[in-house]
Short mmCIF file of C-alpha atoms (C1' of nucleotides) in Angstrom, two decimals:
data_model
loop_
_atom_site.label_atom_id
_atom_site.label_comp_id
_atom_site.label_asym_id
_atom_site.label_seq_id
_atom_site.Cartn_x
_atom_site.Cartn_y
_atom_site.Cartn_z
CA MET A 1 92.76 67.87 -10.71
CA THR A 2 92.17 65.30 -12.51
CA ALA A 3 91.42 61.54 -11.12
CA ASP A 4 92.69 58.85 -11.74
CA ARG A 5 93.48 58.13 -15.56
CA ASN A 6 92.68 54.31 -14.44
CA LEU A 7 89.06 54.79 -12.87
CA ILE A 8 88.17 57.38 -15.88
CA ASP A 9 88.40 54.77 -18.59
CA ILE A 10 87.06 51.76 -16.52
CA LEU A 11 83.66 54.28 -15.69
CA GLY A 12 84.02 55.42 -19.39
CA ALA A 13 83.60 51.76 -20.63
CA SER A 14 80.65 50.85 -18.22
CA ASP A 15 77.25 50.89 -19.63
CA MET A 16 76.11 53.20 -17.07
CA PHE A 17 78.91 56.16 -18.07
CA GLN A 18 80.02 55.08 -21.46
CA PRO A 19 77.65 58.01 -23.10
CA LEU A 20 79.91 60.60 -20.82
CA SER A 21 82.51 62.59 -22.28
CA ASP A 22 85.95 62.24 -20.52
CA ASP A 23 85.23 65.91 -18.71
CA ALA A 24 82.23 65.03 -17.67
CA LEU A 25 83.56 61.21 -16.37
CA GLY A 26 86.32 62.67 -14.48
CA LEU A 27 83.35 64.71 -12.60
CA ILE A 28 82.07 62.10 -11.12
CA ALA A 29 85.80 60.31 -10.73
CA ALA A 30 86.15 63.20 -8.18
CA ASN A 31 83.28 62.84 -6.61
CA GLY A 32 82.77 59.15 -5.87
CA ARG A 33 85.84 56.91 -4.21
CA VAL A 34 87.82 53.70 -5.16
CA ARG A 35 88.04 51.18 -1.76
CA SER A 36 88.69 47.48 -2.68
CA ALA A 37 86.87 44.63 -0.88
CA ARG A 38 88.05 41.35 0.33
CA ARG A 39 86.27 38.42 -1.29
CA GLY A 40 83.16 37.55 0.80
CA GLU A 41 82.46 41.00 2.03
CA VAL A 42 78.90 41.90 2.56
CA LEU A 43 78.11 45.03 0.67
CA PHE A 44 74.75 45.55 1.53
CA SER A 45 71.71 43.76 2.51
CA PHE A 46 68.46 43.05 1.02
CA GLY A 47 66.03 45.99 3.13
CA ASP A 48 69.17 48.44 4.24
CA PRO A 49 68.22 51.77 2.90
CA GLY A 50 70.09 52.78 -0.57
CA ASP A 51 71.87 55.86 -0.43
CA ALA A 52 75.02 54.63 -3.15
CA LEU A 53 75.52 52.98 -6.18
CA PHE A 54 78.90 51.30 -6.86
CA ALA A 55 80.66 50.09 -9.97
CA VAL A 56 83.23 47.32 -10.28
CA CYS A 57 86.78 48.53 -11.48
CA SER A 58 88.55 44.91 -10.61
CA GLY A 59 86.69 41.80 -8.97
CA ARG A 60 83.40 39.82 -9.21
CA VAL A 61 80.42 40.75 -6.98
CA LEU A 62 77.21 39.11 -7.52
CA LEU A 63 73.46 39.88 -6.35
CA SER A 64 71.91 37.67 -4.40
CA ARG A 65 68.64 36.63 -2.33
CA PHE A 66 68.15 33.88 0.44
CA THR A 67 65.92 32.11 1.99
CA SER A 68 66.50 31.52 6.19
CA GLU A 69 68.04 27.88 5.74
CA GLY A 70 70.81 29.77 3.71
CA LYS A 71 69.73 28.53 0.29
CA GLU A 72 70.65 31.39 -2.16
CA ILE A 73 69.65 32.05 -5.88
CA ALA A 74 72.45 35.16 -7.72
CA LEU A 75 69.77 37.39 -9.83
CA ALA A 76 73.12 38.85 -11.45
CA ALA A 77 76.83 38.89 -11.33
CA MET A 78 78.74 42.18 -11.67
CA GLU A 79 82.48 42.15 -13.05
CA GLU A 80 83.71 44.65 -13.97
CA GLY A 81 82.44 47.47 -15.66
CA GLY A 82 79.50 46.63 -14.02
CA VAL A 83 77.49 49.10 -11.90
CA PHE A 84 74.62 47.51 -9.54
CA GLY A 85 72.78 49.42 -6.67
CA GLU A 86 71.19 52.06 -8.59
CA LEU A 87 67.93 50.86 -8.22
CA SER A 88 67.79 52.87 -4.75
CA LEU A 89 68.53 55.47 -6.10
CA ILE A 90 66.20 55.93 -8.74
CA ASP A 91 63.11 54.90 -6.63
CA GLY A 92 64.51 55.56 -3.00
CA GLU A 93 63.30 52.03 -2.11
CA PRO A 94 65.38 49.42 0.21
CA ARG A 95 67.99 47.55 -1.41
CA SER A 96 66.02 44.30 -2.96
CA ALA A 97 68.81 41.98 -2.67
CA ASP A 98 72.24 41.14 -1.26
CA ALA A 99 75.63 42.26 -2.58
CA THR A 100 78.06 40.10 -2.19
CA VAL A 101 82.43 39.97 -3.53
CA VAL A 102 83.10 36.79 -4.65
CA GLU A 103 86.35 37.85 -5.91
CA ALA A 104 88.25 39.91 -4.31
CA GLY A 105 88.99 43.85 -5.90
CA ASP A 106 87.95 47.60 -6.61
CA LEU A 107 84.82 49.47 -6.62
CA PHE A 108 84.08 52.41 -7.56
CA ILE A 109 81.11 54.30 -4.87
CA LEU A 110 78.82 57.15 -5.83
CA ASP A 111 76.81 58.51 -3.17
CA ARG A 112 72.90 60.22 -3.48
CA VAL A 113 74.13 63.19 -3.69
CA ALA A 114 77.12 62.57 -6.59
CA PHE A 115 74.81 60.29 -8.03
CA GLN A 116 72.63 63.43 -8.25
CA ASN A 117 74.45 66.02 -9.43
CA ALA A 118 76.20 63.90 -12.24
CA LEU A 119 72.73 63.85 -13.52
CA ASP A 120 72.29 67.10 -13.31
CA SER A 121 75.04 68.42 -15.00
CA ASP A 122 75.43 65.81 -17.74
CA PRO A 123 71.11 64.46 -18.62
CA SER A 124 72.73 62.04 -20.98
CA ILE A 125 73.43 59.57 -18.44
CA LEU A 126 69.04 59.49 -17.99
CA THR A 127 69.00 58.12 -21.11
CA ALA A 128 72.06 55.55 -20.47
CA LEU A 129 70.13 54.74 -17.06
CA LEU A 130 67.13 53.07 -19.07
CA GLY A 131 69.29 51.36 -21.34
CA VAL A 132 70.84 50.08 -18.31
CA LEU A 133 67.57 49.15 -16.81
CA THR A 134 66.12 47.71 -20.39
CA ARG A 135 69.38 45.32 -20.42
CA ARG A 136 69.01 44.33 -16.95
CA LEU A 137 65.52 43.39 -17.43
CA ARG A 138 65.58 41.48 -20.73
CA ILE A 139 68.67 39.19 -18.77
CA THR A 140 66.20 38.94 -15.85
CA ASN A 141 63.77 37.79 -17.67
CA ARG A 142 66.04 35.63 -19.33
CA LEU A 143 66.79 34.35 -15.63
CA VAL A 144 63.12 33.47 -15.75
CA GLU A 145 62.34 31.03 -18.29
CA SER A 146 65.57 29.05 -17.32
CA VAL A 147 65.06 28.67 -14.67
CA SER A 148 61.58 27.73 -14.98
CA PHE A 149 62.12 25.79 -18.29
CA LEU A 150 64.89 24.19 -18.46
CA GLU A 151 66.54 21.43 -16.50
CA MET A 152 69.75 21.79 -14.72
CA GLY A 153 71.97 20.43 -17.47
CA PRO A 154 71.41 22.86 -20.16
CA ARG A 155 71.53 26.14 -17.57
CA LEU A 156 74.89 25.22 -16.08
CA ALA A 157 75.50 24.86 -20.03
CA ARG A 158 74.05 28.17 -20.77
CA LEU A 159 75.67 30.17 -18.08
CA LEU A 160 79.15 28.45 -18.99
CA LEU A 161 78.88 29.56 -22.33
CA ALA A 162 77.83 32.75 -21.14
CA LEU A 163 80.93 32.72 -18.98
CA ALA A 164 82.49 32.23 -22.34
CA ALA A 165 82.51 35.95 -23.66
CA ARG A 166 85.17 37.09 -21.37
CA GLY A 167 87.44 34.32 -21.44
CA VAL A 168 90.88 33.45 -23.95
CA HIS A 169 90.19 31.57 -26.63
CA THR A 170 93.52 28.98 -26.44
CA ASP A 171 95.34 27.80 -29.97
CA ALA A 172 93.46 24.56 -29.75
CA GLY A 173 90.10 26.59 -30.37
CA GLU A 174 89.15 26.17 -26.37
CA ILE A 175 88.12 28.30 -24.36
CA ILE A 176 89.25 29.28 -20.54
CA LEU A 177 86.98 30.97 -18.90
CA PRO A 178 88.32 34.07 -16.92
CA ALA A 179 88.12 33.71 -13.00
CA ARG A 180 88.03 30.46 -11.10
CA TYR A 181 84.66 29.61 -9.96
CA THR A 182 83.87 27.88 -7.01
CA GLN A 183 80.44 25.23 -7.66
CA GLY A 184 79.49 27.02 -5.19
CA GLU A 185 78.89 30.05 -7.07
CA LEU A 186 77.85 28.18 -10.08
CA ALA A 187 75.25 26.58 -8.25
CA LYS A 188 74.00 30.09 -7.27
CA ARG A 189 74.30 31.75 -10.52
CA ILE A 190 71.69 28.51 -12.39
CA ALA A 191 70.22 27.97 -9.00
CA ALA A 192 70.65 24.57 -8.48
CA SER A 193 72.80 22.36 -4.98
CA ARG A 194 76.08 22.54 -5.18
CA GLU A 195 75.67 18.73 -5.08
CA SER A 196 74.29 18.76 -8.78
CA VAL A 197 76.64 20.94 -10.51
CA SER A 198 79.59 19.43 -9.08
CA LYS A 199 78.14 15.55 -10.97
CA GLN A 200 77.40 17.44 -14.00
CA ILE A 201 80.88 18.93 -14.26
CA ALA A 202 82.10 15.08 -13.51
CA GLN A 203 79.94 14.12 -16.27
CA TRP A 204 81.11 16.52 -19.03
CA THR A 205 84.55 16.19 -17.55
CA ARG A 206 84.80 12.52 -18.22
CA ASP A 207 82.99 12.76 -21.48
CA GLY A 208 85.70 15.83 -22.33
CA ILE A 209 83.42 18.40 -22.78
CA ILE A 210 85.67 20.40 -20.56
CA GLY A 211 88.59 20.43 -18.32
CA LEU A 212 90.59 22.07 -16.09
CA LYS A 213 93.90 24.33 -16.61
CA ASP A 214 95.11 25.87 -13.42
CA GLY A 215 91.77 26.26 -11.20
CA LYS A 216 89.78 27.72 -14.29
CA LEU A 217 87.51 25.91 -16.13
CA VAL A 218 88.33 25.03 -19.66
CA LEU A 219 85.67 24.77 -22.77
CA ILE A 220 87.24 22.41 -24.93
CA ASP A 221 84.16 20.99 -27.14
CA ILE A 222 82.43 23.49 -27.68
CA ASP A 223 79.88 22.20 -29.93
CA ARG A 224 79.34 19.39 -27.87
CA LEU A 225 78.26 22.52 -25.19
CA ASN A 226 76.12 24.53 -27.17
CA LEU A 227 74.38 20.93 -28.17
CA TRP A 228 73.43 21.21 -24.15
CA ALA A 229 72.73 24.56 -24.25
CA ASP A 230 70.38 24.65 -26.91
CA ASP A 231 68.51 21.43 -26.33
CA MET A 232 65.87 23.50 -27.92
CA ASP A 233 63.51 24.21 -25.46
CA LEU A 234 63.40 28.06 -26.00
CA GLU A 235 61.61 28.07 -29.49
CA LEU A 236 64.23 30.72 -31.45
CA MET B 1 40.60 68.86 -30.25
CA THR B 2 40.28 67.04 -27.27
CA ALA B 3 40.34 63.10 -26.89
CA ASP B 4 37.94 61.03 -24.65
CA ARG B 5 37.76 62.21 -21.39
CA ASN B 6 37.88 58.45 -19.96
CA LEU B 7 41.05 57.62 -21.56
CA ILE B 8 42.69 60.36 -20.65
CA ASP B 9 41.95 59.45 -16.88
CA ILE B 10 42.81 55.96 -17.98
CA LEU B 11 45.92 57.02 -18.91
CA GLY B 12 46.73 59.81 -16.18
CA ALA B 13 46.47 56.79 -13.70
CA SER B 14 49.32 53.80 -15.61
CA ASP B 15 52.48 54.72 -13.72
CA MET B 16 53.61 55.66 -17.01
CA PHE B 17 51.76 58.93 -17.78
CA GLN B 18 50.81 59.41 -14.65
CA PRO B 19 53.19 62.69 -13.90
CA LEU B 20 51.47 64.55 -16.96
CA SER B 21 49.66 67.07 -17.05
CA ASP B 22 46.28 66.84 -18.56
CA ASP B 23 47.35 68.81 -21.60
CA ALA B 24 49.95 66.91 -22.03
CA LEU B 25 47.78 63.25 -21.34
CA GLY B 26 45.32 64.83 -24.36
CA LEU B 27 48.58 65.12 -26.87
CA ILE B 28 48.66 61.79 -26.15
CA ALA B 29 45.68 60.50 -26.41
CA ALA B 30 45.30 62.46 -29.42
CA ASN B 31 47.97 60.54 -30.81
CA GLY B 32 47.44 56.94 -30.08
CA ARG B 33 44.68 55.20 -31.18
CA VAL B 34 42.03 52.74 -29.27
CA ARG B 35 41.19 49.66 -30.64
CA SER B 36 39.34 46.34 -29.18
CA ALA B 37 41.08 43.32 -28.54
CA ARG B 38 39.36 39.34 -28.30
CA ARG B 39 40.48 36.58 -26.32
CA GLY B 40 43.67 34.67 -27.33
CA GLU B 41 44.19 37.72 -29.82
CA VAL B 42 48.47 38.05 -29.86
CA LEU B 43 49.71 41.61 -30.09
CA PHE B 44 52.71 40.44 -31.02
CA SER B 45 55.30 37.82 -30.86
CA PHE B 46 58.60 36.66 -29.15
CA GLY B 47 61.47 37.89 -31.58
CA ASP B 48 59.36 41.00 -33.56
CA PRO B 49 60.41 43.78 -34.16
CA GLY B 50 58.93 46.09 -31.85
CA ASP B 51 57.11 49.58 -33.04
CA ALA B 52 54.41 50.14 -30.53
CA LEU B 53 53.84 50.53 -26.53
CA PHE B 54 50.39 49.37 -25.29
CA ALA B 55 48.61 50.60 -22.88
CA VAL B 56 45.56 48.39 -21.34
CA CYS B 57 41.77 50.26 -21.06
CA SER B 58 40.50 46.93 -20.37
CA GLY B 59 41.22 43.57 -20.38
CA ARG B 60 44.04 41.69 -19.29
CA VAL B 61 47.14 40.88 -21.16
CA LEU B 62 49.79 38.31 -19.97
CA LEU B 63 53.97 38.57 -21.43
CA SER B 64 55.16 35.16 -22.00
CA ARG B 65 57.39 32.59 -23.19
CA PHE B 66 57.00 29.84 -24.83
CA THR B 67 59.01 26.36 -25.50
CA SER B 68 58.77 24.41 -28.43
CA GLU B 69 56.89 21.78 -27.18
CA GLY B 70 54.26 24.45 -25.85
CA LYS B 71 54.96 25.41 -21.78
CA GLU B 72 54.18 28.88 -20.81
CA ILE B 73 55.50 31.32 -18.49
CA ALA B 74 53.91 34.61 -17.39
CA LEU B 75 57.15 37.15 -16.68
CA ALA B 76 53.80 39.71 -16.74
CA ALA B 77 50.00 40.30 -16.87
CA MET B 78 48.87 43.85 -17.27
CA GLU B 79 45.51 44.68 -16.44
CA GLU B 80 43.86 48.20 -16.43
CA GLY B 81 46.36 50.85 -16.13
CA GLY B 82 49.15 48.91 -17.22
CA VAL B 83 51.76 49.91 -19.69
CA PHE B 84 53.71 47.64 -21.80
CA GLY B 85 55.25 47.28 -24.98
CA GLU B 86 57.57 50.14 -24.41
CA LEU B 87 61.24 47.71 -24.03
CA SER B 88 61.34 47.38 -27.85
CA LEU B 89 60.67 51.53 -28.46
CA ILE B 90 63.80 52.32 -25.60
CA ASP B 91 66.49 50.31 -27.15
CA GLY B 92 65.32 48.80 -30.78
CA GLU B 93 65.76 45.41 -29.47
CA PRO B 94 63.05 42.52 -30.88
CA ARG B 95 59.72 41.84 -28.61
CA SER B 96 61.42 39.88 -25.53
CA ALA B 97 58.10 37.98 -24.69
CA ASP B 98 54.64 37.09 -26.57
CA ALA B 99 51.83 39.27 -25.46
CA THR B 100 48.39 37.42 -25.91
CA VAL B 101 44.74 38.96 -24.25
CA VAL B 102 43.63 36.53 -22.25
CA GLU B 103 40.55 38.48 -21.42
CA ALA B 104 39.03 40.43 -24.01
CA GLY B 105 39.23 44.44 -23.85
CA ASP B 106 40.13 48.10 -25.10
CA LEU B 107 43.89 49.16 -26.53
CA PHE B 108 45.65 52.09 -26.21
CA ILE B 109 48.38 51.93 -28.69
CA LEU B 110 51.22 55.12 -28.97
CA ASP B 111 53.56 53.74 -32.37
CA ARG B 112 57.39 55.09 -31.88
CA VAL B 113 56.82 58.47 -33.22
CA ALA B 114 54.06 59.30 -31.27
CA PHE B 115 55.97 57.81 -27.92
CA GLN B 116 58.92 60.16 -29.30
CA ASN B 117 56.67 62.75 -29.69
CA ALA B 118 55.61 62.96 -26.42
CA LEU B 119 59.13 62.08 -25.08
CA ASP B 120 60.19 65.45 -26.33
CA SER B 121 57.49 67.47 -25.35
CA ASP B 122 57.02 66.44 -21.95
CA PRO B 123 60.83 65.17 -20.44
CA SER B 124 59.34 64.15 -17.12
CA ILE B 125 58.39 60.89 -19.08
CA LEU B 126 61.69 59.78 -18.97
CA THR B 127 61.50 60.09 -15.51
CA ALA B 128 58.25 58.32 -14.60
CA LEU B 129 59.86 55.62 -17.82
CA LEU B 130 62.53 55.19 -15.18
CA GLY B 131 60.42 54.11 -12.54
CA VAL B 132 58.16 52.11 -14.37
CA LEU B 133 60.97 50.29 -15.17
CA THR B 134 62.88 50.06 -11.79
CA ARG B 135 59.54 48.59 -10.43
CA ARG B 136 59.44 46.20 -13.01
CA LEU B 137 63.04 45.26 -12.30
CA ARG B 138 62.60 44.47 -8.64
CA ILE B 139 58.96 42.42 -8.86
CA THR B 140 60.60 40.56 -11.63
CA ASN B 141 63.17 39.84 -9.56
CA ARG B 142 60.96 38.66 -7.39
CA LEU B 143 59.23 35.98 -9.52
CA VAL B 144 63.15 34.94 -9.98
CA GLU B 145 63.25 34.43 -6.11
CA SER B 146 59.92 32.30 -5.49
CA VAL B 147 60.32 30.29 -9.16
CA SER B 148 63.37 29.80 -7.63
CA PHE B 149 63.32 28.96 -3.84
CA LEU B 150 59.32 27.75 -3.35
CA GLU B 151 56.76 25.30 -3.31
CA MET B 152 53.98 25.15 -6.04
CA GLY B 153 51.74 25.75 -2.83
CA PRO B 154 53.94 28.42 -1.60
CA ARG B 155 53.64 30.27 -4.72
CA LEU B 156 49.87 30.22 -6.04
CA ALA B 157 49.01 31.17 -2.00
CA ARG B 158 51.08 35.01 -2.88
CA LEU B 159 49.26 34.65 -6.41
CA LEU B 160 45.87 34.14 -4.91
CA LEU B 161 46.44 37.17 -2.30
CA ALA B 162 48.40 39.99 -5.31
CA LEU B 163 45.46 39.52 -6.98
CA ALA B 164 43.34 40.22 -4.36
CA ALA B 165 44.75 43.13 -4.06
CA ARG B 166 42.21 44.03 -6.79
CA GLY B 167 39.31 42.04 -5.51
CA VAL B 168 36.11 43.23 -3.84
CA HIS B 169 35.75 42.89 0.65
CA THR B 170 32.41 41.34 1.29
CA ASP B 171 31.13 42.17 4.23
CA ALA B 172 32.28 38.53 5.49
CA GLY B 173 35.96 39.11 5.71
CA GLU B 174 35.84 37.71 2.16
CA ILE B 175 37.63 38.65 -0.82
CA ILE B 176 36.41 38.05 -3.86
CA LEU B 177 39.01 38.15 -7.36
CA PRO B 178 38.13 40.28 -9.25
CA ALA B 179 38.46 38.04 -12.11
CA ARG B 180 37.26 34.40 -13.63
CA TYR B 181 41.19 33.31 -13.92
CA THR B 182 41.09 29.76 -15.33
CA GLN B 183 43.60 27.39 -13.68
CA GLY B 184 45.43 27.34 -16.76
CA GLU B 185 46.15 30.84 -15.65
CA LEU B 186 47.48 30.52 -12.79
CA ALA B 187 49.91 27.96 -13.93
CA LYS B 188 51.39 30.17 -16.49
CA ARG B 189 52.06 32.76 -13.57
CA ILE B 190 53.41 30.68 -11.19
CA ALA B 191 55.09 28.52 -13.93
CA ALA B 192 53.32 25.53 -12.55
CA SER B 193 51.13 22.90 -14.38
CA ARG B 194 47.69 22.94 -14.72
CA GLU B 195 47.15 19.96 -13.03
CA SER B 196 48.90 20.66 -9.60
CA VAL B 197 46.90 24.05 -9.61
CA SER B 198 43.33 22.06 -9.90
CA LYS B 199 44.87 19.58 -7.16
CA GLN B 200 46.21 22.14 -4.65
CA ILE B 201 42.74 24.83 -5.67
CA ALA B 202 40.92 21.25 -4.65
CA GLN B 203 42.52 21.12 -1.47
CA TRP B 204 42.00 24.10 -0.41
CA THR B 205 38.33 24.49 -1.18
CA ARG B 206 37.70 21.25 1.18
CA ASP B 207 39.73 22.70 4.05
CA GLY B 208 37.63 26.23 3.62
CA ILE B 209 40.10 28.56 2.38
CA ILE B 210 38.87 29.37 -0.81
CA GLY B 211 36.00 29.23 -2.57
CA LEU B 212 33.64 29.89 -6.21
CA LYS B 213 31.35 32.29 -5.71
CA ASP B 214 30.02 32.64 -9.63
CA GLY B 215 32.95 31.72 -11.44
CA LYS B 216 35.51 33.98 -9.22
CA LEU B 217 37.45 32.37 -6.89
CA VAL B 218 37.40 33.73 -2.90
CA LEU B 219 39.19 33.48 0.01
CA ILE B 220 37.75 33.18 2.56
CA ASP B 221 40.32 31.94 5.22
CA ILE B 222 42.46 34.67 4.50
CA ASP B 223 44.50 34.08 7.17
CA ARG B 224 45.69 30.29 6.08
CA LEU B 225 45.98 31.06 2.96
CA ASN B 226 48.78 33.73 4.31
CA LEU B 227 49.69 31.14 6.52
CA TRP B 228 50.41 28.58 3.17
CA ALA B 229 52.30 31.88 1.01
CA ASP B 230 55.27 33.02 3.39
CA ASP B 231 56.48 30.07 4.85
CA MET B 232 59.47 31.28 6.59
CA ASP B 233 61.38 30.74 2.96
CA LEU B 234 61.99 34.20 2.53
CA GLU B 235 63.90 36.52 4.90
CA LEU B 236 62.24 39.47 5.86
"C1'" DT C 1 106.10 20.48 7.68
"C1'" DT C 2 101.48 20.23 9.40
"C1'" DC C 3 96.85 21.74 10.60
"C1'" DC C 4 92.83 22.72 8.98
"C1'" DG C 5 88.60 25.68 6.95
"C1'" DG C 6 86.77 25.49 2.54
"C1'" DA C 7 86.35 22.95 -2.05
"C1'" DT C 8 85.43 19.44 -4.79
"C1'" DG C 9 83.65 13.73 -5.51
"C1'" DT C 10 79.93 10.43 -4.89
"C1'" DG C 11 76.18 7.41 -3.33
"C1'" DA C 12 71.39 6.36 -1.29
"C1'" DG C 13 67.07 7.94 -0.18
"C1'" DG C 14 63.54 11.07 -0.77
"C1'" DT C 15 59.71 13.44 -3.09
"C1'" DG C 16 57.63 17.62 -5.26
"C1'" DG C 17 55.88 18.14 -9.38
"C1'" DT C 18 55.41 16.65 -14.50
"C1'" DT C 19 53.24 13.94 -17.81
"C1'" DC C 20 49.79 10.88 -19.45
"C1'" DA C 21 45.23 9.61 -19.62
"C1'" DC C 22 40.81 10.40 -18.50
"C1'" DA C 23 35.99 11.62 -17.06
"C1'" DG C 24 33.33 15.19 -16.32
"C1'" DA C 25 31.34 19.46 -16.22
"C1'" DG C 26 29.87 24.13 -18.57
"C1'" DG C 27 28.65 27.59 -21.82
"C1'" DT C 28 28.57 29.43 -26.01
"C1'" DG C 29 27.13 28.94 -31.09
"C1'" DG C 30 24.75 27.11 -35.05
"C1'" DC D 1 18.61 22.24 -27.83
"C1'" DC D 2 22.43 19.32 -29.12
"C1'" DA D 3 27.16 20.25 -30.22
"C1'" DC D 4 31.33 21.49 -29.45
"C1'" DC D 5 35.43 23.05 -27.03
"C1'" DT D 6 37.09 24.58 -22.67
"C1'" DC D 7 37.79 24.40 -18.79
"C1'" DT D 8 38.39 21.27 -14.88
"C1'" DG D 9 39.06 16.91 -11.47
"C1'" DT D 10 41.87 12.98 -9.84
"C1'" DG D 11 44.88 9.14 -10.64
"C1'" DA D 12 48.93 6.28 -11.62
"C1'" DA D 13 53.41 6.44 -12.57
"C1'" DC D 14 58.47 8.23 -13.39
"C1'" DC D 15 62.11 11.22 -12.73
"C1'" DA D 16 65.49 15.01 -12.24
"C1'" DC D 17 66.92 17.46 -8.64
"C1'" DC D 18 66.95 17.60 -3.49
"C1'" DT D 19 69.08 16.71 0.81
"C1'" DC D 20 72.09 13.77 3.99
"C1'" DA D 21 76.42 12.25 4.85
"C1'" DC D 22 80.62 11.09 4.33
"C1'" DA D 23 85.68 10.79 1.75
"C1'" DT D 24 89.09 13.59 -0.12
"C1'" DC D 25 91.52 16.39 -1.94
"C1'" DC D 26 93.59 21.41 -1.69
"C1'" DG D 27 96.03 25.70 -0.83
"C1'" DG D 28 97.45 28.87 2.81
"C1'" DA D 29 98.50 30.29 7.53
"C1'" DA D 30 101.14 28.32 11.55
#
DNA sequence: TTCCGGATGTGAGGTGGTTCACAGAGGTGG
DNA sequence: CCACCTCTGTGAACCACCTCACATCCGGAA
């Protein structure tokens, strides 16, 4: 019985299962399940026992930590093809962050047993897993740098430019970001306050560096934004 | 031909090679080399091609990033048994940080070929590697939290308490830190300025919370230090 | 349409921590 | 035993950003 072709394509495009054959992907797809999630839904919380791994089919999930006062910092954001929640499957430790849906969509869920079976049936997953963790570690290291070295402006500039990678290029050489990010979400992702982000965006809008197109941010003057981003603070 | 027994013990105690049999350890030990390193020595720099993995036999190595203005943040500190530099061996990407010796000691070095051979001869290394990366990721996540949520005092308190894990307990219930850390190093490890660390230490010394014993910091009033550390900022 | 909750814009005020600028204290090697 | 370099201590000035406190603004639900 073959699973949804669409699902197989998505899994096959994710870092994690990318090395697998279609047959193996089908097996995995058949052993997991897909469910839709509403915006705001909490998939798991810090400290929970972790017994499943998630893959984003559509929508967006934020992995973050909270202070008791309600401050929040996003450790990572997962979009289509992103896999998360595997740490707990590897070491059996509790969840190290909260996972919150910030854009409604569908999630593929694979529980511990199915994951183990997949590992057994195709050891190359192990290598892929290694690659996933390595990449994640490099990204997190960069996050540490950003937060401790850069001021808020450059951090935001970098985030916008990173988001632009999945954006749409217009014929005018501008880039429309791929989704409607609230200022609150942007703030969480650069460890800043919502107000600061608001003020910076207002300034850049006045300067003609960015704009708004039906709710989505548009990067107008990429060069100038790049100037903000590499304010030569980090060597190389 | 058996390698140095001492070396085998150290490798066997490291996260990375911990699952290996003595025979396998001997093989690895025989395929790498040991060299001593002076304080201040730079083992590799950000952007270098990475073709070897290091294990600390003695001494201490800081993995850090620099700004062009000379600011520095330590992403990790490696002490006896610590393994680092494996990221580049896994994904072939350049070094993601600078590695600097902050306390002279001996290093075990394993190049790419020898590492690959070890992997081939004992696949369980792969699993151990997964564990190492997972742990590292969790630690780095905590670092992100600390830097973005906590003020300088709590960050320093946490660092001191963490260092105390390897320290010596006195009969008076105090803990002597295991090495002479300069204020500069402490500052790098919590993303603060040297001056701020100096002032905080001076304050705590006046308050009788910490002290100095032949150059080494002594944690006198652990309870009060703990109060500083969990200022209830992070839930749980 | 009307209402309402979430999202956004903006100013005033406070402040932790940085930077700068020295002065002293050690310890290490010549 | 002196010289030098590194580490330490401390105050003054500055500043980016946070917090607080509102005034809009907008989109969807009723």
